[in-house]
Structure formats: structure tokens, C-alpha cells
Coordinates of C-alpha atoms in Angstrom, one line a residue:
Chain A
M1 CA -18.7 -27.6 10.0
R2 CA -17.6 -30.9 11.5
P3 CA -20.8 -33.0 11.5
Q4 CA -21.3 -32.3 7.9
N5 CA -17.7 -33.3 7.0
K6 CA -18.3 -36.7 8.9
M7 CA -21.5 -37.1 7.0
S8 CA -19.9 -36.6 3.6
A9 CA -17.2 -38.9 4.5
S10 CA -19.5 -41.7 5.5
V11 CA -21.6 -41.2 2.5
A12 CA -18.9 -41.2 -0.1
P13 CA -15.7 -42.8 1.5
A14 CA -14.3 -43.3 -2.0
K15 CA -14.3 -39.4 -2.6
K16 CA -12.3 -38.9 0.6
K17 CA -9.5 -41.0 -0.7
A18 CA -9.4 -39.2 -4.1
R19 CA -9.0 -35.9 -2.5
S20 CA -6.8 -36.7 0.4
F21 CA -5.0 -33.3 0.2
T22 CA -7.9 -31.4 1.4
A23 CA -10.2 -32.2 4.6
P24 CA -13.4 -34.0 3.3
S25 CA -16.0 -31.3 2.3
V26 CA -19.4 -31.1 0.4
I27 CA -18.3 -27.9 -1.2
P28 CA -17.3 -28.3 -4.8
G29 CA -14.8 -26.5 -6.9
F30 CA -11.6 -27.0 -4.9
G31 CA -9.7 -28.6 -7.8
P32 CA -10.2 -25.7 -10.4
T33 CA -10.0 -22.7 -8.0
F34 CA -6.9 -24.2 -6.3
G35 CA -5.3 -25.0 -9.5
F36 CA -6.0 -21.5 -11.0
T37 CA -4.6 -20.0 -7.8
I38 CA -1.4 -21.9 -7.9
F39 CA -1.0 -21.6 -11.7
Y40 CA -1.5 -17.7 -11.7
L41 CA 0.6 -17.2 -8.6
S42 CA 3.5 -19.2 -10.1
L43 CA 3.2 -17.6 -13.5
V44 CA 2.9 -13.9 -12.5
V45 CA 4.8 -13.9 -9.2
L46 CA 6.9 -16.8 -8.3
F47 CA 8.6 -17.4 -11.7
P48 CA 9.6 -13.8 -12.3
L49 CA 10.9 -13.5 -8.7
S50 CA 12.7 -16.8 -8.9
M51 CA 14.5 -15.3 -12.0
L52 CA 15.9 -12.6 -9.7
V53 CA 17.1 -15.3 -7.2
L54 CA 18.7 -17.3 -10.0
R55 CA 20.5 -14.2 -11.4
A56 CA 21.6 -13.3 -7.9
S57 CA 22.9 -16.9 -7.1
E58 CA 24.9 -16.6 -10.4
L59 CA 26.5 -13.5 -8.9
G60 CA 27.1 -15.3 -5.7
L61 CA 28.0 -13.8 -2.3
S62 CA 31.3 -12.4 -3.4
G63 CA 29.5 -10.8 -6.5
L64 CA 26.8 -9.3 -4.2
F65 CA 29.5 -7.9 -1.9
A66 CA 31.3 -6.4 -4.9
V67 CA 28.0 -4.7 -5.9
A68 CA 27.2 -3.5 -2.4
T69 CA 30.6 -2.0 -1.8
E70 CA 30.8 -0.2 -5.1
P71 CA 31.0 3.5 -3.9
R72 CA 28.0 4.7 -5.7
V73 CA 25.8 1.7 -4.7
A74 CA 26.9 1.9 -1.1
A75 CA 26.1 5.6 -1.0
A76 CA 22.6 5.0 -2.5
L77 CA 21.9 2.1 -0.1
R78 CA 22.9 4.4 2.9
T79 CA 20.9 7.2 1.7
S80 CA 17.9 4.9 1.2
F81 CA 18.1 3.2 4.5
F82 CA 19.0 6.1 6.7
I83 CA 16.4 8.5 5.4
S84 CA 13.7 5.7 5.4
F85 CA 14.6 5.1 9.0
A86 CA 14.3 8.7 10.0
A87 CA 11.1 9.2 8.0
A88 CA 9.5 6.1 9.7
A89 CA 10.6 7.4 13.1
I90 CA 8.9 10.8 12.3
D91 CA 5.8 8.9 11.2
V92 CA 5.7 7.1 14.5
V93 CA 5.8 10.2 16.6
F94 CA 3.2 12.2 14.5
G95 CA 1.2 9.1 13.4
L96 CA 0.7 8.3 17.1
V97 CA -0.6 11.8 17.8
A98 CA -2.8 11.8 14.8
A99 CA -4.3 8.4 15.7
W100 CA -4.8 9.4 19.2
V101 CA -6.6 12.8 18.3
L102 CA -8.6 11.2 15.4
S103 CA -9.9 8.4 17.6
R104 CA -10.3 10.1 21.1
Y105 CA -11.2 13.7 20.4
E106 CA -14.3 15.3 18.6
F107 CA -13.7 18.3 16.7
P108 CA -15.0 19.8 13.3
G109 CA -13.4 18.1 10.3
R110 CA -12.4 15.0 12.1
R111 CA -14.0 12.5 9.9
F112 CA -12.6 14.2 6.9
L113 CA -9.1 14.1 8.3
D114 CA -9.6 10.4 9.1
A115 CA -10.6 9.6 5.5
I116 CA -7.8 11.7 4.1
V117 CA -5.0 9.8 6.1
D118 CA -5.2 7.0 3.4
L119 CA -4.3 9.5 0.7
P120 CA -0.8 8.2 0.3
F121 CA -2.3 4.8 -0.4
A122 CA -4.6 6.0 -3.0
L123 CA -2.7 9.0 -4.7
P124 CA -0.4 7.8 -7.5
T125 CA 3.3 8.1 -6.4
A126 CA 4.1 10.3 -9.4
V127 CA 1.3 12.7 -8.6
A128 CA 2.6 12.9 -5.0
G129 CA 6.1 13.4 -6.3
I130 CA 5.4 16.2 -8.5
S131 CA 3.1 18.0 -6.3
L132 CA 5.7 17.7 -3.3
A133 CA 8.3 19.0 -5.6
A134 CA 6.1 22.0 -6.6
L135 CA 5.4 22.7 -3.0
Y136 CA 8.9 22.6 -1.6
S137 CA 10.8 24.0 -4.6
P138 CA 12.3 27.6 -4.1
N139 CA 9.2 29.2 -5.6
G140 CA 6.6 26.9 -4.1
W141 CA 4.2 27.6 -1.3
I142 CA 6.5 26.2 1.5
G143 CA 9.8 26.4 -0.4
E144 CA 9.6 30.2 -1.0
P145 CA 9.2 31.3 2.6
L146 CA 11.8 28.8 3.8
A147 CA 14.2 30.2 1.0
D148 CA 14.3 33.5 2.9
Y149 CA 15.9 31.7 5.7
D150 CA 18.3 29.9 3.4
I151 CA 16.6 26.6 4.0
K152 CA 16.4 24.3 0.9
I153 CA 14.3 21.3 1.0
A154 CA 13.6 20.3 -2.6
F155 CA 16.5 18.8 -4.5
T156 CA 18.3 17.9 -1.3
R157 CA 18.2 14.9 1.0
W158 CA 15.6 16.8 3.1
G159 CA 13.3 16.5 0.1
I160 CA 13.6 12.9 0.2
L161 CA 12.7 12.8 3.9
V162 CA 9.6 14.8 3.3
A163 CA 8.4 12.4 0.5
L164 CA 9.1 9.3 2.6
V165 CA 7.3 10.9 5.6
F166 CA 4.2 11.3 3.3
V167 CA 4.4 7.7 2.0
G168 CA 4.8 6.0 5.3
L169 CA 2.3 8.0 7.6
P170 CA -0.9 5.9 6.9
F171 CA 1.0 2.6 7.8
V172 CA 1.5 4.0 11.4
V173 CA -1.8 5.7 11.9
R174 CA -3.8 2.7 10.6
T175 CA -1.8 0.2 12.7
V176 CA -2.3 2.0 15.9
Q177 CA -5.7 3.6 15.5
P178 CA -7.8 0.4 16.1
L179 CA -5.9 -0.3 19.4
I180 CA -6.4 3.2 20.6
A181 CA -10.1 3.0 19.8
E182 CA -10.3 -0.3 21.9
I183 CA -8.4 0.9 24.9
D184 CA -10.4 -0.3 28.1
A185 CA -11.6 2.7 30.1
E186 CA -11.4 0.7 33.2
L187 CA -7.5 0.7 32.9
E188 CA -7.5 4.6 32.8
E189 CA -9.9 4.8 35.8
A190 CA -8.0 2.3 37.9
S191 CA -4.8 4.2 37.2
A192 CA -6.4 7.5 38.1
T193 CA -8.1 6.2 41.3
L194 CA -4.7 4.9 42.4
G195 CA -3.4 8.5 42.2
A196 CA -1.7 8.6 38.9
S197 CA -1.6 12.0 37.1
R198 CA -3.0 12.0 33.7
A199 CA 0.4 12.2 32.1
Q200 CA 1.6 9.3 34.1
T201 CA -1.6 7.3 33.1
V202 CA -1.0 8.0 29.6
W203 CA 2.8 7.4 29.5
R204 CA 2.9 4.3 31.8
V205 CA -0.5 2.6 31.3
L206 CA -1.9 3.4 27.8
I207 CA 1.3 3.8 25.7
P208 CA 3.2 0.6 26.6
P209 CA 0.5 -1.8 25.2
L210 CA 0.6 0.3 21.9
A211 CA 4.4 -0.3 21.6
P212 CA 4.2 -3.6 19.5
A213 CA 1.7 -1.8 17.1
L214 CA 4.0 1.2 16.9
L215 CA 6.9 -1.0 16.0
T216 CA 4.8 -2.7 13.4
G217 CA 3.8 0.5 11.8
F218 CA 7.4 1.7 12.0
A219 CA 8.6 -1.5 10.2
L220 CA 5.8 -1.3 7.5
A221 CA 6.5 2.4 6.8
F222 CA 10.2 1.6 6.8
A223 CA 9.9 -1.3 4.4
R224 CA 7.7 0.8 2.0
S225 CA 10.0 3.7 2.0
V226 CA 13.2 1.9 1.3
G227 CA 11.5 0.6 -2.1
E228 CA 9.7 3.9 -2.8
Y229 CA 10.5 5.4 -6.2
G230 CA 7.9 7.7 -7.7
S231 CA 7.2 10.2 -4.9
V232 CA 10.9 10.5 -4.2
I233 CA 12.7 11.0 -7.6
F234 CA 10.9 14.4 -8.5
I235 CA 12.0 16.1 -5.2
A236 CA 15.2 14.3 -4.6
G237 CA 17.5 16.1 -7.1
N238 CA 19.1 12.7 -7.8
L239 CA 22.7 13.6 -7.3
A240 CA 25.0 10.7 -7.4
Y241 CA 26.5 9.9 -4.0
V242 CA 24.3 12.5 -2.3
S243 CA 20.6 12.3 -3.0
E244 CA 20.3 9.2 -5.1
I245 CA 18.2 6.4 -3.8
A246 CA 18.7 2.7 -4.3
P247 CA 15.6 2.1 -6.5
L248 CA 16.7 4.9 -8.8
L249 CA 20.1 3.2 -9.2
I250 CA 18.5 0.0 -10.2
I251 CA 16.9 2.0 -13.1
V252 CA 20.3 3.7 -13.8
K253 CA 22.0 0.3 -14.0
L254 CA 19.3 -1.1 -16.4
E255 CA 19.7 1.8 -18.6
Q256 CA 23.4 1.0 -18.8
F257 CA 22.4 -2.7 -19.5
D258 CA 24.2 -3.6 -16.3
Y259 CA 21.8 -6.4 -15.3
A260 CA 24.2 -7.8 -12.8
G261 CA 24.5 -4.5 -10.9
A262 CA 20.6 -3.9 -11.0
T263 CA 20.0 -7.5 -9.8
G264 CA 22.6 -7.1 -7.0
I265 CA 20.9 -4.0 -5.6
A266 CA 17.6 -5.6 -6.0
T267 CA 18.6 -8.5 -4.2
I268 CA 20.0 -6.6 -1.3
M269 CA 16.9 -4.6 -1.0
L270 CA 14.6 -7.6 -1.1
A271 CA 16.8 -9.3 1.6
I272 CA 16.4 -6.4 3.9
S273 CA 12.7 -5.9 3.3
F274 CA 12.1 -9.7 4.0
S275 CA 14.1 -9.5 7.2
V276 CA 11.9 -6.5 8.1
L277 CA 8.9 -8.5 7.5
L278 CA 10.2 -11.3 9.5
A279 CA 10.8 -9.0 12.4
I280 CA 7.1 -7.7 12.1
N281 CA 6.0 -11.3 12.4
L282 CA 8.1 -11.9 15.4
I283 CA 6.9 -8.7 17.1
Q284 CA 3.3 -9.5 16.4
A285 CA 3.7 -13.1 17.8
W286 CA 5.4 -11.7 20.9
S287 CA 2.7 -9.1 21.3
Q288 CA 0.0 -11.8 20.9
K289 CA 1.6 -13.6 23.9
R290 CA 2.3 -10.6 26.0
F291 CA -0.8 -8.4 25.5
G292 CA -3.4 -10.7 23.8
H293 CA -3.6 -8.5 20.8
V294 CA -1.4 -7.5 17.7
Chain B
M1 CA -18.6 13.2 28.7
S2 CA -18.4 15.2 31.9
E3 CA -19.7 18.3 30.2
A4 CA -23.0 16.7 29.4
V5 CA -23.8 16.1 33.1
A6 CA -22.2 19.1 34.5
P7 CA -24.5 21.3 36.9
S8 CA -25.3 24.5 35.1
I9 CA -24.5 26.9 38.1
G10 CA -21.5 28.5 36.8
V11 CA -19.0 26.1 38.6
P12 CA -16.8 24.6 36.0
A13 CA -17.4 20.8 35.9
P14 CA -14.4 18.8 37.2
R15 CA -12.5 17.1 34.3
S16 CA -13.0 13.5 33.8
V17 CA -10.0 11.5 34.9
T18 CA -9.9 9.8 31.6
Q19 CA -9.5 13.0 29.6
E20 CA -6.6 15.4 29.0
A21 CA -6.6 18.9 30.3
P22 CA -8.4 21.2 27.5
L23 CA -5.1 22.9 26.7
T24 CA -3.3 19.6 26.1
R25 CA -6.2 18.4 24.0
W26 CA -6.3 21.4 21.8
L27 CA -2.4 21.4 21.6
L28 CA -2.6 17.7 20.4
I29 CA -5.4 18.5 17.9
G30 CA -3.3 21.5 16.6
V31 CA -0.3 19.2 16.1
A32 CA -2.3 16.4 14.4
V33 CA -4.3 18.9 12.2
G34 CA -1.2 20.8 11.3
F35 CA 0.9 17.8 10.5
L36 CA -1.9 16.2 8.3
G37 CA -2.6 19.5 6.7
L38 CA 1.0 20.1 5.8
F39 CA 1.7 16.5 4.5
L40 CA -1.5 15.5 3.1
L41 CA -3.9 18.5 2.3
L42 CA -1.3 20.8 0.9
P43 CA 0.1 18.4 -1.7
L44 CA -3.4 17.6 -2.9
A45 CA -4.4 21.3 -3.1
V46 CA -1.3 21.9 -5.1
V47 CA -2.2 19.5 -7.8
F48 CA -5.5 21.4 -8.5
T49 CA -4.1 24.8 -8.1
E50 CA -1.2 24.2 -10.5
A51 CA -3.4 22.4 -13.0
F52 CA -5.6 25.6 -13.2
A53 CA -2.7 28.1 -12.8
K54 CA -3.2 29.3 -16.4
G55 CA -7.0 29.1 -16.3
A56 CA -9.5 26.6 -17.5
G57 CA -8.6 27.0 -21.1
A58 CA -5.0 25.7 -20.7
F59 CA -6.3 22.9 -18.4
F60 CA -8.6 21.5 -21.0
A61 CA -6.1 22.1 -23.9
S62 CA -3.9 19.6 -22.1
F63 CA -6.4 16.9 -22.9
D64 CA -6.4 17.7 -26.6
E65 CA -2.8 16.6 -27.0
P66 CA -2.8 13.2 -28.9
D67 CA 0.0 11.9 -26.7
A68 CA -2.2 12.8 -23.6
R69 CA -5.1 11.1 -25.1
A70 CA -3.1 8.0 -26.0
A71 CA -1.9 7.8 -22.4
I72 CA -5.4 8.0 -21.1
W73 CA -6.6 5.2 -23.5
L74 CA -3.6 3.0 -22.5
T75 CA -4.2 3.5 -18.8
L76 CA -7.8 2.5 -19.2
I77 CA -7.1 -0.5 -21.4
V78 CA -4.4 -1.8 -18.9
A79 CA -6.8 -1.4 -16.0
A80 CA -9.4 -3.2 -17.9
I81 CA -7.2 -6.1 -18.5
V82 CA -5.6 -6.2 -15.1
V83 CA -8.4 -5.6 -12.7
P84 CA -10.8 -8.4 -13.8
L85 CA -7.9 -10.9 -14.0
N86 CA -6.7 -10.1 -10.5
A87 CA -10.4 -10.1 -9.3
A88 CA -10.9 -13.6 -10.7
F89 CA -7.7 -14.7 -9.2
G90 CA -8.8 -13.3 -5.9
L91 CA -12.1 -15.1 -5.9
C92 CA -10.5 -18.4 -6.8
A93 CA -7.8 -18.0 -4.1
A94 CA -10.3 -16.9 -1.5
W95 CA -12.7 -19.7 -2.4
S96 CA -10.0 -22.5 -2.1
I97 CA -8.4 -20.9 1.0
A98 CA -11.5 -20.0 2.9
K99 CA -13.8 -22.9 2.1
F100 CA -11.4 -25.7 2.3
S101 CA -8.7 -26.9 4.8
F102 CA -5.5 -28.2 3.4
P103 CA -1.9 -28.1 4.5
G104 CA 0.4 -25.1 3.7
K105 CA -2.4 -22.6 3.7
S106 CA -0.5 -20.0 5.6
V107 CA 2.5 -20.2 3.3
L108 CA 0.1 -19.8 0.4
I109 CA -1.4 -16.6 2.0
T110 CA 2.1 -15.3 2.6
L111 CA 3.2 -15.9 -1.0
I112 CA 0.0 -14.1 -2.2
D113 CA 1.0 -11.1 -0.1
L114 CA 4.5 -11.2 -1.5
P115 CA 4.2 -8.4 -4.1
F116 CA 3.3 -5.9 -1.5
S117 CA 6.8 -6.2 0.1
V118 CA 8.7 -5.9 -3.2
S119 CA 9.7 -2.4 -4.3
P120 CA 8.0 -1.3 -7.5
V121 CA 11.1 -0.9 -9.4
V122 CA 12.2 -4.5 -8.5
S123 CA 8.7 -5.7 -9.6
G124 CA 9.5 -4.2 -13.0
L125 CA 13.1 -5.5 -13.0
V126 CA 12.0 -9.2 -12.5
Y127 CA 10.0 -9.0 -15.8
V128 CA 13.0 -7.4 -17.6
L129 CA 15.0 -10.4 -16.3
V130 CA 12.6 -12.8 -17.9
F131 CA 11.4 -11.1 -21.1
G132 CA 14.2 -8.5 -21.7
A133 CA 16.8 -8.8 -24.5
Q134 CA 19.2 -10.4 -22.2
G135 CA 16.5 -12.2 -20.2
L136 CA 15.7 -15.8 -20.0
L137 CA 13.2 -15.7 -22.8
G138 CA 14.6 -12.8 -24.7
P139 CA 16.4 -14.8 -27.5
F140 CA 13.2 -17.0 -28.1
L141 CA 10.9 -13.9 -28.1
S142 CA 13.0 -11.9 -30.4
A143 CA 13.4 -14.9 -32.8
H144 CA 9.7 -14.9 -33.0
G145 CA 9.2 -11.2 -33.3
I146 CA 7.2 -11.0 -30.1
Q147 CA 8.0 -7.9 -27.9
V148 CA 6.9 -8.0 -24.2
V149 CA 9.2 -5.4 -22.5
F150 CA 9.0 -1.9 -23.8
A151 CA 5.6 -2.8 -25.1
I152 CA 2.1 -3.0 -23.8
P153 CA 2.3 -6.7 -22.6
G154 CA 5.2 -5.7 -20.3
I155 CA 3.1 -3.0 -18.8
V156 CA 0.1 -5.2 -18.3
L157 CA 2.4 -7.8 -16.6
A158 CA 4.1 -5.4 -14.2
T159 CA 0.7 -3.9 -13.3
I160 CA -0.7 -7.4 -12.5
F161 CA 2.3 -8.0 -10.3
V162 CA 1.8 -4.8 -8.2
T163 CA -1.9 -5.1 -7.8
F164 CA -1.9 -8.9 -7.3
P165 CA -2.8 -9.2 -3.7
F166 CA -5.5 -6.5 -3.4
V167 CA -8.7 -8.5 -4.0
A168 CA -7.4 -11.8 -2.6
R169 CA -6.3 -10.3 0.8
E170 CA -9.6 -8.5 1.1
L171 CA -11.8 -11.7 0.4
I172 CA -9.7 -14.3 2.2
P173 CA -10.4 -13.0 5.7
L174 CA -13.9 -12.1 4.9
M175 CA -14.8 -15.5 3.6
Q176 CA -13.0 -17.3 6.4
E177 CA -15.1 -15.4 8.8
Q178 CA -18.3 -16.4 7.0
G179 CA -17.4 -20.1 7.1
T180 CA -19.1 -22.8 4.9
V181 CA -22.5 -23.3 6.7
E182 CA -24.6 -21.3 4.2
E183 CA -23.0 -22.9 1.1
E184 CA -23.5 -26.3 2.7
A185 CA -27.2 -25.6 3.3
A186 CA -27.7 -24.6 -0.3
L187 CA -25.9 -27.6 -1.6
T188 CA -27.8 -30.0 0.5
L189 CA -31.0 -28.4 -0.7
G190 CA -30.0 -29.3 -4.2
A191 CA -28.4 -26.2 -5.5
S192 CA -25.5 -26.6 -8.1
G193 CA -22.0 -25.7 -7.2
F194 CA -21.8 -22.7 -9.3
G195 CA -25.4 -21.7 -8.5
T196 CA -24.5 -21.7 -4.8
F197 CA -21.6 -19.4 -5.5
L198 CA -23.8 -17.0 -7.5
T199 CA -26.6 -16.9 -5.2
V200 CA -25.2 -17.6 -1.7
T201 CA -21.5 -16.7 -1.7
L202 CA -21.5 -13.7 -4.1
P203 CA -24.2 -11.6 -2.2
N204 CA -22.3 -12.1 1.1
I205 CA -19.0 -10.9 -0.4
K206 CA -20.1 -8.2 -2.9
W207 CA -19.0 -5.2 -0.8
G208 CA -15.7 -6.8 0.1
L209 CA -15.2 -7.7 -3.5
L210 CA -16.0 -4.0 -4.5
Y211 CA -13.6 -2.7 -1.8
G212 CA -10.8 -4.8 -3.1
V213 CA -11.6 -4.0 -6.9
L214 CA -11.5 -0.3 -6.0
L215 CA -8.1 -0.4 -4.4
A216 CA -6.8 -2.5 -7.2
N217 CA -8.0 -0.1 -9.9
A218 CA -6.6 2.9 -8.2
R219 CA -3.2 1.3 -8.0
A220 CA -3.4 -0.1 -11.5
M221 CA -4.2 3.3 -13.0
G222 CA -1.5 5.0 -10.9
E223 CA 1.4 2.7 -10.9
F224 CA 4.6 4.4 -11.8
G225 CA 7.8 2.6 -10.6
A226 CA 7.1 -0.9 -12.1
V227 CA 5.6 0.4 -15.3
S228 CA 8.4 2.8 -15.7
V229 CA 11.0 0.1 -15.7
V230 CA 9.2 -2.0 -18.5
S231 CA 7.5 0.8 -20.5
G232 CA 10.3 2.2 -22.7
H233 CA 8.7 5.6 -22.5
I234 CA 7.6 5.7 -26.2
R235 CA 5.3 8.6 -26.5
G236 CA 1.8 8.0 -27.8
L237 CA 2.4 4.1 -27.5
T238 CA 3.8 2.8 -24.2
N239 CA 3.1 5.8 -21.8
T240 CA 0.4 5.5 -19.2
I241 CA -0.9 8.6 -17.5
P242 CA 1.7 8.6 -14.7
L243 CA 4.5 8.3 -17.3
Q244 CA 3.2 11.0 -19.4
V245 CA 3.0 13.1 -16.2
E246 CA 6.8 12.5 -15.6
I247 CA 7.6 13.4 -19.3
L248 CA 5.6 16.6 -19.2
Y249 CA 6.9 17.7 -15.8
N250 CA 10.5 17.1 -17.0
E251 CA 9.9 19.3 -20.0
Y252 CA 8.6 22.0 -17.7
N253 CA 5.2 21.7 -19.2
I254 CA 3.9 22.3 -15.7
V255 CA 0.3 23.0 -16.5
S256 CA -0.2 20.0 -18.6
A257 CA 1.6 17.7 -16.1
F258 CA -0.6 18.8 -13.4
A259 CA -3.8 18.7 -15.5
L260 CA -3.2 15.0 -16.3
A261 CA -2.0 14.5 -12.6
S262 CA -5.3 16.0 -11.5
L263 CA -7.2 13.1 -13.3
L264 CA -5.3 10.8 -11.1
A265 CA -5.8 12.7 -8.1
G266 CA -9.5 13.0 -8.8
L267 CA -9.5 9.2 -9.1
A268 CA -7.7 9.0 -5.8
L269 CA -10.4 11.2 -4.1
V270 CA -13.3 9.2 -5.5
T271 CA -11.6 6.0 -4.3
L272 CA -11.1 7.4 -1.0
G273 CA -14.8 8.5 -0.8
L274 CA -16.2 5.2 -1.8
K275 CA -13.8 3.4 0.6
T276 CA -15.0 5.6 3.3
L277 CA -18.5 5.0 2.5
L278 CA -18.1 1.4 2.3
E279 CA -16.2 1.2 5.6
W280 CA -18.9 3.3 7.2
R281 CA -22.0 1.7 5.6
Y282 CA -21.0 -1.9 5.3
A283 CA -18.3 -2.2 8.0
D284 CA -19.3 -5.8 8.9
Q285 CA -19.4 -7.0 5.4
I286 CA -15.7 -5.9 4.5
A287 CA -13.9 -7.7 7.2
G288 CA -12.8 -4.8 9.1
R289 CA -10.1 -2.2 8.5
R290 CA -6.7 -3.5 8.2
R291 CA -3.3 -2.3 7.1
H292 CA -2.7 -2.1 3.5

């Protein structure tokens, strides 16, 4: 790439000056494509999002605090965050097992299961929502046997947990899986020759380098779960103070034309998901330094 | 595999040191299959079972409803507007980011990814804040009799927002990997700029582009949260398939709800199938598998 750049610069030095924003290149079309990119991004994403920031700044910190401490809002935020946290933790445990099994063992149906892991990405949330609700309702395939033991899942907080476990699972599996596939066999062999049992090798040699990826998967699943709406509302029961999630409360506030309340909740949720994203980037930067991979 | 080289004299082959004991292995497989079956396969199976719970007649009758047909049409129209727009954007963004170097590139990539980290409900909300009756442009729009929120334009905008990054984030790493050498060769041999794009770049990225378009389309047709905020839920007018599914389900019209839902579930299965095929067949041409 470099020699060509030098050449174009020496052939047309005037051109370089005219486009000082980019490094010199013979490739055409930067102006229109970059212009359209910025225009479309600003129009569709940045302008609407900045409206949210503007409205939130009108509320001010005290206004945001007032919204957040409103009992119903506080309850919804708590429900969303705690259950998302629990769901992401469950996803980390079972996602790790699933990723391990799918990439290291050979058994009938493995390829099919591997493909179906992405189902929560592809299945529309409303479809997942009604089918989970049907499955866990008192006359559903899972709900009915459980009802005999007086266990209720649909229309309780447990229902929210089930839906969020579904939503977050692929994030963990797909983050960890490539790393498990790339584990260097020499590490395991060295550990075994030095006298470690298989369990010790797995626990003390193989899992620790996966920790950053597991944390990233956890954070991605958590961030997605906090904002999830469609797959939750059908199974949740949506009882105020008990099983009402924050995104639903935004809709409730909008229906009451309480724009300030809706903006407040949305701002708090955004602030938290951006902090989570920032945390992911820090984890990955650290992991890059410590393990040489993300 | 130690089994492959084991002497066949009845003595069990010693287990490889890099494998778990058979019992552990089968236990782990059991846990993984059980978990994936419970959380992924059962919900999928329920959709089709419930859709056909009262027979094929009731299933097909669900699609004769005018509201259901209107919902299917609206979903197709919205996807037909949104997916090409976002694909064009993805191509432009990838071209300018991957083929040129300029300051602030990583900030731009982060901003393109932004819609993925925003809750669908919030994605809808921001458009209400701009175009709604109390929004920034609300008074102007109502004075001119233009309706955006609670009408089709709002649905299109919200869908553009939630599917915004799909094509771009698929193409940017792919085109960065491919560099600019081939384009430079074509240009120095006298090809025009657009000709170079069509005959050199496009063939290199076609599978990656298709992959991104597939994912964007699945999301565009299935989006619920964002669309739900801006749609107004007017039957036969502003209901997409997911919204119609919600209404039918809440009216206890379970067979019709699941019949419509099975269309979307079928779309999801086709998407997953094509995605797996692309990843398997053209792995090197779609820039690897990354998180979504």
C-alpha cells in the first residue's frame, strides 16, 4: 500500500493538499461514501439519540434522581438489573459447558445443536415470548408437571429469568467457543506430564485464560437482557412492583404521556449499558495484554 | 484420538491425557444437550405444535384474515425499504472506512455499532421524542398534516435504527482484511472507479454482504420492541407481523397467533440454515464468526 501512496502523492501533489483529511490514495469515492455515511448516521442514529440526551439534560441530575427513586420505577429497575444479572450468570455456567461440549466432543446432532445456538439471535422476540409463555404456563409442556409440585414459573419473576436466560445464551457461547477451539494441546500435555490430574488441568490451566471471554460474554448477555422487551412481557405477568421490567415501564409512561418519566428511565438504562460496554472494552484491552487474545 | 490407534487385543486403550474420562464426557454432553434442548428446541417446537393444534384447516384459515394479510404486507414493505437502505449504507461505510485512512476511524466504528447497545424500546422512544406530538418536530409536522409516529414512516425509521449496524459491521472487517491492492491494480490498469467496485470489490465481498443482509432482514421482519413504541397498533394499518401476533395472543386467539408466529419462526430457521451454510462453505469470505 505504501509505495502506491507515495507514487500518487508525487504524481499529483495538488490532490494531496485538497484531501488532507485522508491519507493520499489512488482509490476514488471517499467523498461521496464518507459523506453519505456521516449524513445517514447523523440523521438516523445520532440526531434521535441526541434528543434523548437533550431531554435528559432538561430534567437535570435532580430530575433523573427523582425519576429513579419513584417507588415503581425503582422496583422495575431493580427487577431488570437483578434478574438480568442472575440470567447472565446462569448463561456463563451453561454457556461454558455448551461451548466446551460443542467444540471438543463428537456426538450425533452436534452440528445441528451448534447451528441452533444462534436461535435467540434469529427468532423474533415476540415469537420467543409467546412460545416461552405457552411452554411454562400452568397448562404448558413444562408448566403443567411443575404445577403438580406447586412451582409457578410463567407470570412470576421466574418467568422473566427463563426468558432472559434464553436471550443471553448465544452471547456467552459464541464469545467463548472460538477460544476453546484454539486451545493449544501442548499446554494440556505439559500440565499432564507434570503430574496434574485432568480436573486440575482443566480448572487451573484451561479455564483461567477463558475468564476474560467469559466476562465479556457475561457483560454482553447482561447488557442485552436489561433492555430486552419482547421475549419477557408475555411470560412476566407484568405486575407493578413485582414483575414489571424497566423497558415495559418506559412504554407505560409513554402511554400516560409522561415523556419526562420515560426519558428518565431510558437515560438511566443507557448510562448503565454504556458503562457495561466500557467495562467490556477495558476487559478486552487487559486480556490482550495478559493473554495475547481477546 | 486414542481409540483409533488402540491395539485390538481386548485391553482397553489408555485414555489420552488431553481428554476427560468417558463418564465425565457423557455427563457434560448430557448437561449441554439437556440445557440447549430445554431452552432452544422446546420453544421452537411449541410454535409449530400450537400453530397446528387445531389442524391444518385452522392454521391456514389464520392467513385468510384481512388483518393478518395486512400485517404480512406491511412487514414485507418495511423490510423492502429498510434492508436496501441499510445495505447501501453498509457498503458506503465499509468503503470509506476500509479503503482509506483518516483520523477518528475507531470512533466512527463505535458510533455505527451504537444501535446494538440501545434497548429496542429506547430506540422507539427516541423517535417519539423527535416526531411525536410533544416532540421536537411535532408541532411542525402536525401543522403540515404529516404523521410519522403511529404511522408507517415511524415503523420504517425505528426498523432502520435497530438494523442499522448489521451490514456495515459485517463488511468493515472483511474489507479491511482484503486491503486495497486489488482495487489499485484495477485502477492503474485503467478501470473506472465504479467499474472497479463492481468487478473487483463486489465479487470479493458478495458472501459477506449476503450474510449481513440476511441478518438485517431477519431482524427487520421480526423487530417488536422498537416498532411497538412507534406503531400505535392500528389494526390492518400499522401492525407488522410481530405486533399482530401480540394482539392475537392477548385475545386468546392462540392458534392464529402461533400460525403467524410460525411464519417468523420459519424465517428464523431459514436464516439460521443459510447462515450456517455460508459460515461452513465460505468461512474465509465472511470475515470469520464474531459476536452479534
